[in-house]
CSV table of N, CA, C and O in Angstrom, one decimal:
chain,number,residue,atom,x,y,z
A,12,MET,N,99.1,-50.5,-43.4
A,12,MET,CA,97.6,-50.4,-43.4
A,12,MET,C,97.2,-49.6,-42.1
A,12,MET,O,97.6,-50.0,-41.1
A,13,SER,N,96.4,-48.6,-42.3
A,13,SER,CA,95.9,-47.9,-41.1
A,13,SER,C,94.7,-48.6,-40.5
A,13,SER,O,93.8,-49.1,-41.2
A,14,ILE,N,94.7,-48.6,-39.2
A,14,ILE,CA,93.6,-49.1,-38.4
A,14,ILE,C,92.9,-47.8,-37.7
A,14,ILE,O,93.6,-47.0,-37.1
A,15,VAL,N,91.6,-47.7,-37.8
A,15,VAL,CA,90.9,-46.6,-37.3
A,15,VAL,C,90.0,-47.1,-36.1
A,15,VAL,O,89.3,-48.0,-36.3
A,16,LYS,N,90.1,-46.4,-35.0
A,16,LYS,CA,89.2,-46.7,-33.9
A,16,LYS,C,88.2,-45.6,-33.7
A,16,LYS,O,88.5,-44.4,-34.0
A,17,VAL,N,87.0,-45.9,-33.2
A,17,VAL,CA,86.0,-44.9,-33.0
A,17,VAL,C,85.5,-45.0,-31.6
A,17,VAL,O,85.2,-46.1,-31.1
A,18,ILE,N,85.5,-43.9,-30.9
A,18,ILE,CA,85.0,-43.8,-29.5
A,18,ILE,C,83.9,-42.8,-29.5
A,18,ILE,O,83.8,-41.9,-30.3
A,19,GLU,N,83.0,-42.9,-28.5
A,19,GLU,CA,81.9,-42.0,-28.3
A,19,GLU,C,82.1,-41.2,-27.1
A,19,GLU,O,82.5,-41.7,-26.0
A,20,ILE,N,82.0,-39.9,-27.2
A,20,ILE,CA,82.2,-39.0,-26.1
A,20,ILE,C,81.0,-38.0,-26.0
A,20,ILE,O,80.3,-37.8,-27.0
A,21,ILE,N,80.8,-37.4,-24.9
A,21,ILE,CA,79.8,-36.4,-24.7
A,21,ILE,C,80.5,-35.1,-24.3
A,21,ILE,O,81.5,-35.0,-23.6
A,22,SER,N,80.1,-34.0,-24.9
A,22,SER,CA,80.7,-32.7,-24.7
A,22,SER,C,79.6,-31.6,-24.6
A,22,SER,O,78.5,-31.8,-25.0
A,23,SER,N,80.0,-30.5,-23.9
A,23,SER,CA,79.0,-29.5,-23.8
A,23,SER,C,79.7,-28.1,-23.8
A,23,SER,O,80.9,-28.0,-23.7
A,24,SER,N,78.8,-27.1,-23.9
A,24,SER,CA,79.3,-25.7,-23.9
A,24,SER,C,78.1,-24.8,-23.6
A,24,SER,O,77.0,-25.1,-23.9
A,25,GLU,N,78.4,-23.7,-22.9
A,25,GLU,CA,77.4,-22.7,-22.6
A,25,GLU,C,77.4,-21.6,-23.7
A,25,GLU,O,76.5,-20.8,-23.8
A,26,LYS,N,78.3,-21.7,-24.7
A,26,LYS,CA,78.4,-20.7,-25.8
A,26,LYS,C,77.7,-21.1,-27.0
A,26,LYS,O,76.8,-20.3,-27.5
A,27,SER,N,78.0,-22.3,-27.6
A,27,SER,CA,77.5,-22.7,-28.9
A,27,SER,C,77.7,-24.1,-29.2
A,27,SER,O,78.5,-24.8,-28.5
A,28,ILE,N,77.1,-24.6,-30.3
A,28,ILE,CA,77.3,-26.0,-30.7
A,28,ILE,C,78.8,-26.1,-31.2
A,28,ILE,O,79.5,-27.1,-30.9
A,29,GLU,N,79.2,-25.1,-32.0
A,29,GLU,CA,80.6,-25.1,-32.5
A,29,GLU,C,81.6,-25.2,-31.3
A,29,GLU,O,82.6,-25.9,-31.4
A,30,ASP,N,81.4,-24.5,-30.2
A,30,ASP,CA,82.2,-24.5,-29.1
A,30,ASP,C,82.2,-25.9,-28.4
A,30,ASP,O,83.2,-26.3,-27.9
A,31,ALA,N,81.1,-26.5,-28.4
A,31,ALA,CA,81.0,-27.8,-27.8
A,31,ALA,C,81.8,-28.8,-28.6
A,31,ALA,O,82.4,-29.7,-28.1
A,32,ILE,N,81.7,-28.7,-29.9
A,32,ILE,CA,82.5,-29.6,-30.8
A,32,ILE,C,84.0,-29.3,-30.5
A,32,ILE,O,84.8,-30.3,-30.4
A,33,GLN,N,84.4,-28.1,-30.5
A,33,GLN,CA,85.8,-27.7,-30.2
A,33,GLN,C,86.3,-28.3,-28.8
A,33,GLN,O,87.4,-28.8,-28.7
A,34,ASN,N,85.4,-28.2,-27.8
A,34,ASN,CA,85.7,-28.7,-26.5
A,34,ASN,C,85.9,-30.2,-26.6
A,34,ASN,O,86.8,-30.8,-26.0
A,35,ALA,N,85.1,-30.9,-27.4
A,35,ALA,CA,85.3,-32.4,-27.6
A,35,ALA,C,86.6,-32.7,-28.2
A,35,ALA,O,87.4,-33.6,-27.7
A,36,VAL,N,87.0,-32.0,-29.2
A,36,VAL,CA,88.3,-32.2,-29.9
A,36,VAL,C,89.5,-31.9,-29.0
A,36,VAL,O,90.4,-32.6,-28.8
A,37,THR,N,89.4,-30.7,-28.3
A,37,THR,CA,90.4,-30.3,-27.4
A,37,THR,C,90.7,-31.3,-26.3
A,37,THR,O,91.8,-31.7,-26.0
A,38,GLU,N,89.6,-31.7,-25.6
A,38,GLU,CA,89.8,-32.7,-24.5
A,38,GLU,C,90.2,-34.0,-25.0
A,38,GLU,O,91.1,-34.6,-24.4
A,39,ALA,N,89.6,-34.5,-26.1
A,39,ALA,CA,90.0,-35.8,-26.6
A,39,ALA,C,91.5,-35.8,-27.0
A,39,ALA,O,92.2,-36.8,-26.8
A,40,SER,N,92.0,-34.7,-27.6
A,40,SER,CA,93.3,-34.6,-28.0
A,40,SER,C,94.4,-34.7,-26.9
A,40,SER,O,95.5,-34.9,-27.2
A,41,LYS,N,93.9,-34.5,-25.7
A,41,LYS,CA,94.9,-34.5,-24.6
A,41,LYS,C,95.4,-36.0,-24.3
A,41,LYS,O,96.5,-36.1,-23.9
A,42,THR,N,94.6,-37.0,-24.7
A,42,THR,CA,95.0,-38.4,-24.5
A,42,THR,C,94.9,-39.2,-25.8
A,42,THR,O,95.4,-40.3,-25.8
A,43,ILE,N,94.3,-38.7,-26.8
A,43,ILE,CA,94.2,-39.4,-28.1
A,43,ILE,C,95.0,-38.7,-29.2
A,43,ILE,O,94.8,-37.5,-29.3
A,44,HIS,N,95.8,-39.4,-29.9
A,44,HIS,CA,96.5,-38.8,-31.0
A,44,HIS,C,95.9,-39.3,-32.4
A,44,HIS,O,95.2,-40.2,-32.4
A,45,ASN,N,96.2,-38.6,-33.4
A,45,ASN,CA,95.8,-38.9,-34.8
A,45,ASN,C,94.3,-38.8,-35.0
A,45,ASN,O,93.8,-39.6,-35.7
A,46,ILE,N,93.6,-37.9,-34.4
A,46,ILE,CA,92.2,-37.7,-34.6
A,46,ILE,C,92.0,-37.3,-36.0
A,46,ILE,O,92.6,-36.4,-36.5
A,47,ASP,N,91.1,-38.0,-36.7
A,47,ASP,CA,90.8,-37.8,-38.1
A,47,ASP,C,89.5,-37.0,-38.3
A,47,ASP,O,89.4,-36.2,-39.2
A,48,SER,N,88.5,-37.4,-37.5
A,48,SER,CA,87.2,-36.8,-37.7
A,48,SER,C,86.3,-36.9,-36.5
A,48,SER,O,86.6,-37.7,-35.6
A,49,VAL,N,85.3,-36.1,-36.5
A,49,VAL,CA,84.3,-36.1,-35.4
A,49,VAL,C,82.9,-36.1,-36.1
A,49,VAL,O,82.6,-35.3,-36.9
A,50,PHE,N,82.1,-37.1,-35.8
A,50,PHE,CA,80.7,-37.3,-36.3
A,50,PHE,C,79.8,-36.9,-35.1
A,50,PHE,O,79.9,-37.5,-34.0
A,51,ILE,N,78.9,-36.0,-35.4
A,51,ILE,CA,77.9,-35.5,-34.3
A,51,ILE,C,76.7,-36.5,-34.4
A,51,ILE,O,76.0,-36.4,-35.4
A,52,LYS,N,76.6,-37.3,-33.4
A,52,LYS,CA,75.6,-38.3,-33.4
A,52,LYS,C,74.2,-37.7,-32.9
A,52,LYS,O,73.2,-38.1,-33.4
A,53,ASP,N,74.3,-36.8,-31.9
A,53,ASP,CA,73.1,-36.2,-31.3
A,53,ASP,C,73.4,-34.9,-30.8
A,53,ASP,O,74.5,-34.6,-30.3
A,54,ILE,N,72.4,-34.0,-30.8
A,54,ILE,CA,72.6,-32.6,-30.3
A,54,ILE,C,71.4,-32.4,-29.4
A,54,ILE,O,70.2,-32.7,-29.7
A,55,LYS,N,71.6,-31.8,-28.2
A,55,LYS,CA,70.5,-31.4,-27.4
A,55,LYS,C,70.9,-30.1,-26.7
A,55,LYS,O,72.1,-29.8,-26.5
A,56,VAL,N,69.9,-29.3,-26.3
A,56,VAL,CA,70.2,-28.1,-25.5
A,56,VAL,C,69.3,-28.1,-24.2
A,56,VAL,O,68.3,-28.8,-24.2
A,57,HIS,N,69.8,-27.5,-23.2
A,57,HIS,CA,69.1,-27.3,-22.0
A,57,HIS,C,68.5,-25.9,-22.0
A,57,HIS,O,69.2,-24.9,-22.4
A,58,VAL,N,67.3,-25.7,-21.6
A,58,VAL,CA,66.6,-24.5,-21.7
A,58,VAL,C,66.1,-24.1,-20.3
A,58,VAL,O,65.6,-24.9,-19.5
A,59,GLN,N,66.3,-22.8,-19.9
A,59,GLN,CA,65.8,-22.3,-18.7
A,59,GLN,C,65.2,-20.9,-19.0
A,59,GLN,O,65.8,-20.0,-19.6
A,60,ASP,N,63.9,-20.7,-18.5
A,60,ASP,CA,63.2,-19.4,-18.7
A,60,ASP,C,63.2,-19.0,-20.2
A,60,ASP,O,63.4,-17.9,-20.5
A,61,GLY,N,63.0,-20.0,-21.0
A,61,GLY,CA,62.8,-19.7,-22.5
A,61,GLY,C,64.1,-19.4,-23.2
A,61,GLY,O,64.1,-19.0,-24.4
A,62,LYS,N,65.3,-19.6,-22.5
A,62,LYS,CA,66.6,-19.4,-23.2
A,62,LYS,C,67.5,-20.6,-23.1
A,62,LYS,O,67.5,-21.3,-22.1
A,63,ILE,N,68.3,-20.8,-24.1
A,63,ILE,CA,69.2,-21.9,-24.1
A,63,ILE,C,70.3,-21.6,-23.1
A,63,ILE,O,71.0,-20.6,-23.1
A,64,THR,N,70.6,-22.6,-22.2
A,64,THR,CA,71.7,-22.4,-21.2
A,64,THR,C,72.9,-23.2,-21.5
A,64,THR,O,74.0,-22.8,-21.2
A,65,THR,N,72.7,-24.4,-22.1
A,65,THR,CA,73.8,-25.3,-22.4
A,65,THR,C,73.5,-26.1,-23.7
A,65,THR,O,72.4,-26.5,-23.9
A,66,TYR,N,74.6,-26.2,-24.5
A,66,TYR,CA,74.5,-27.0,-25.7
A,66,TYR,C,75.3,-28.3,-25.4
A,66,TYR,O,76.4,-28.3,-24.9
A,67,GLY,N,74.6,-29.5,-25.8
A,67,GLY,CA,75.3,-30.8,-25.5
A,67,GLY,C,75.3,-31.6,-26.8
A,67,GLY,O,74.4,-31.5,-27.6
A,68,LEU,N,76.4,-32.4,-26.9
A,68,LEU,CA,76.6,-33.2,-28.1
A,68,LEU,C,77.0,-34.6,-27.6
A,68,LEU,O,77.7,-34.8,-26.7
A,69,ILE,N,76.6,-35.6,-28.4
A,69,ILE,CA,77.2,-36.9,-28.4
A,69,ILE,C,78.0,-37.1,-29.7
A,69,ILE,O,77.4,-36.9,-30.8
A,70,CYS,N,79.3,-37.3,-29.6
A,70,CYS,CA,80.2,-37.3,-30.7
A,70,CYS,C,80.8,-38.7,-30.9
A,70,CYS,O,81.2,-39.3,-29.9
A,71,LYS,N,81.1,-39.1,-32.1
A,71,LYS,CA,81.9,-40.2,-32.4
A,71,LYS,C,83.2,-39.7,-33.0
A,71,LYS,O,83.2,-39.0,-34.0
A,72,VAL,N,84.3,-40.0,-32.2
A,72,VAL,CA,85.6,-39.5,-32.6
A,72,VAL,C,86.4,-40.6,-33.2
A,72,VAL,O,86.5,-41.7,-32.7
A,73,SER,N,86.9,-40.4,-34.5
A,73,SER,CA,87.7,-41.4,-35.2
A,73,SER,C,89.1,-41.0,-35.2
A,73,SER,O,89.5,-39.9,-35.4
A,74,PHE,N,90.0,-42.0,-34.9
A,74,PHE,CA,91.4,-41.7,-34.9
A,74,PHE,C,92.2,-43.0,-35.3
A,74,PHE,O,91.8,-44.1,-35.2
A,75,ARG,N,93.4,-42.7,-35.9
A,75,ARG,CA,94.2,-43.8,-36.4
A,75,ARG,C,95.1,-44.3,-35.3
A,75,ARG,O,95.6,-43.6,-34.5
A,76,ILE,N,95.2,-45.6,-35.2
A,76,ILE,CA,96.0,-46.3,-34.2
A,76,ILE,C,97.5,-46.2,-34.6
A,76,ILE,O,97.8,-46.4,-35.8
A,77,ASP,N,98.3,-45.8,-33.6
A,77,ASP,CA,99.8,-45.6,-33.9
A,77,ASP,C,100.3,-47.0,-34.3
A,77,ASP,O,100.0,-48.0,-33.8
A,78,GLU,N,101.3,-47.0,-35.2
A,78,GLU,CA,102.0,-48.2,-35.7
A,78,GLU,C,102.6,-48.9,-34.5
A,78,GLU,O,102.6,-50.1,-34.4
A,79,LYS,N,103.2,-48.2,-33.6
A,79,LYS,CA,103.9,-48.8,-32.4
A,79,LYS,C,102.9,-49.5,-31.5
A,79,LYS,O,103.2,-50.5,-31.0
A,80,VAL,N,101.7,-48.9,-31.4
A,80,VAL,CA,100.7,-49.6,-30.5
A,80,VAL,C,100.2,-50.9,-31.2
A,80,VAL,O,100.0,-51.9,-30.5
A,81,LYS,N,100.0,-50.8,-32.5
A,81,LYS,CA,99.5,-52.0,-33.2
A,81,LYS,C,100.5,-53.2,-33.0
A,81,LYS,O,100.1,-54.3,-32.9
A,82,GLU,N,101.8,-52.9,-33.0
A,82,GLU,CA,102.8,-54.0,-32.8
A,82,GLU,C,102.7,-54.7,-31.5
A,82,GLU,O,103.0,-55.9,-31.4
A,83,HIS,N,102.1,-54.0,-30.5
A,83,HIS,CA,102.0,-54.6,-29.1
A,83,HIS,C,100.7,-55.3,-28.9
A,83,HIS,O,100.5,-55.8,-27.8
A,84,VAL,N,99.8,-55.1,-29.8
A,84,VAL,CA,98.4,-55.6,-29.6
A,84,VAL,C,98.3,-57.1,-30.0
A,84,VAL,O,99.0,-57.6,-30.8
């Protein structure tokens, strides 16, 4: 039986919303394995002089707990 854990992270990009999502997945993947999905909880942008400077996201990242980890919990 799979156990899924959900964490919330914040990510940003100066390029685009898609890039901010990819940054979230890339960084989370460095320490979290078995990522299944990312739910975008909130999106915001920073604006300067009438132009978007940064895209920011609050994401919920879902991942399956490794079987080996479950045995030790």
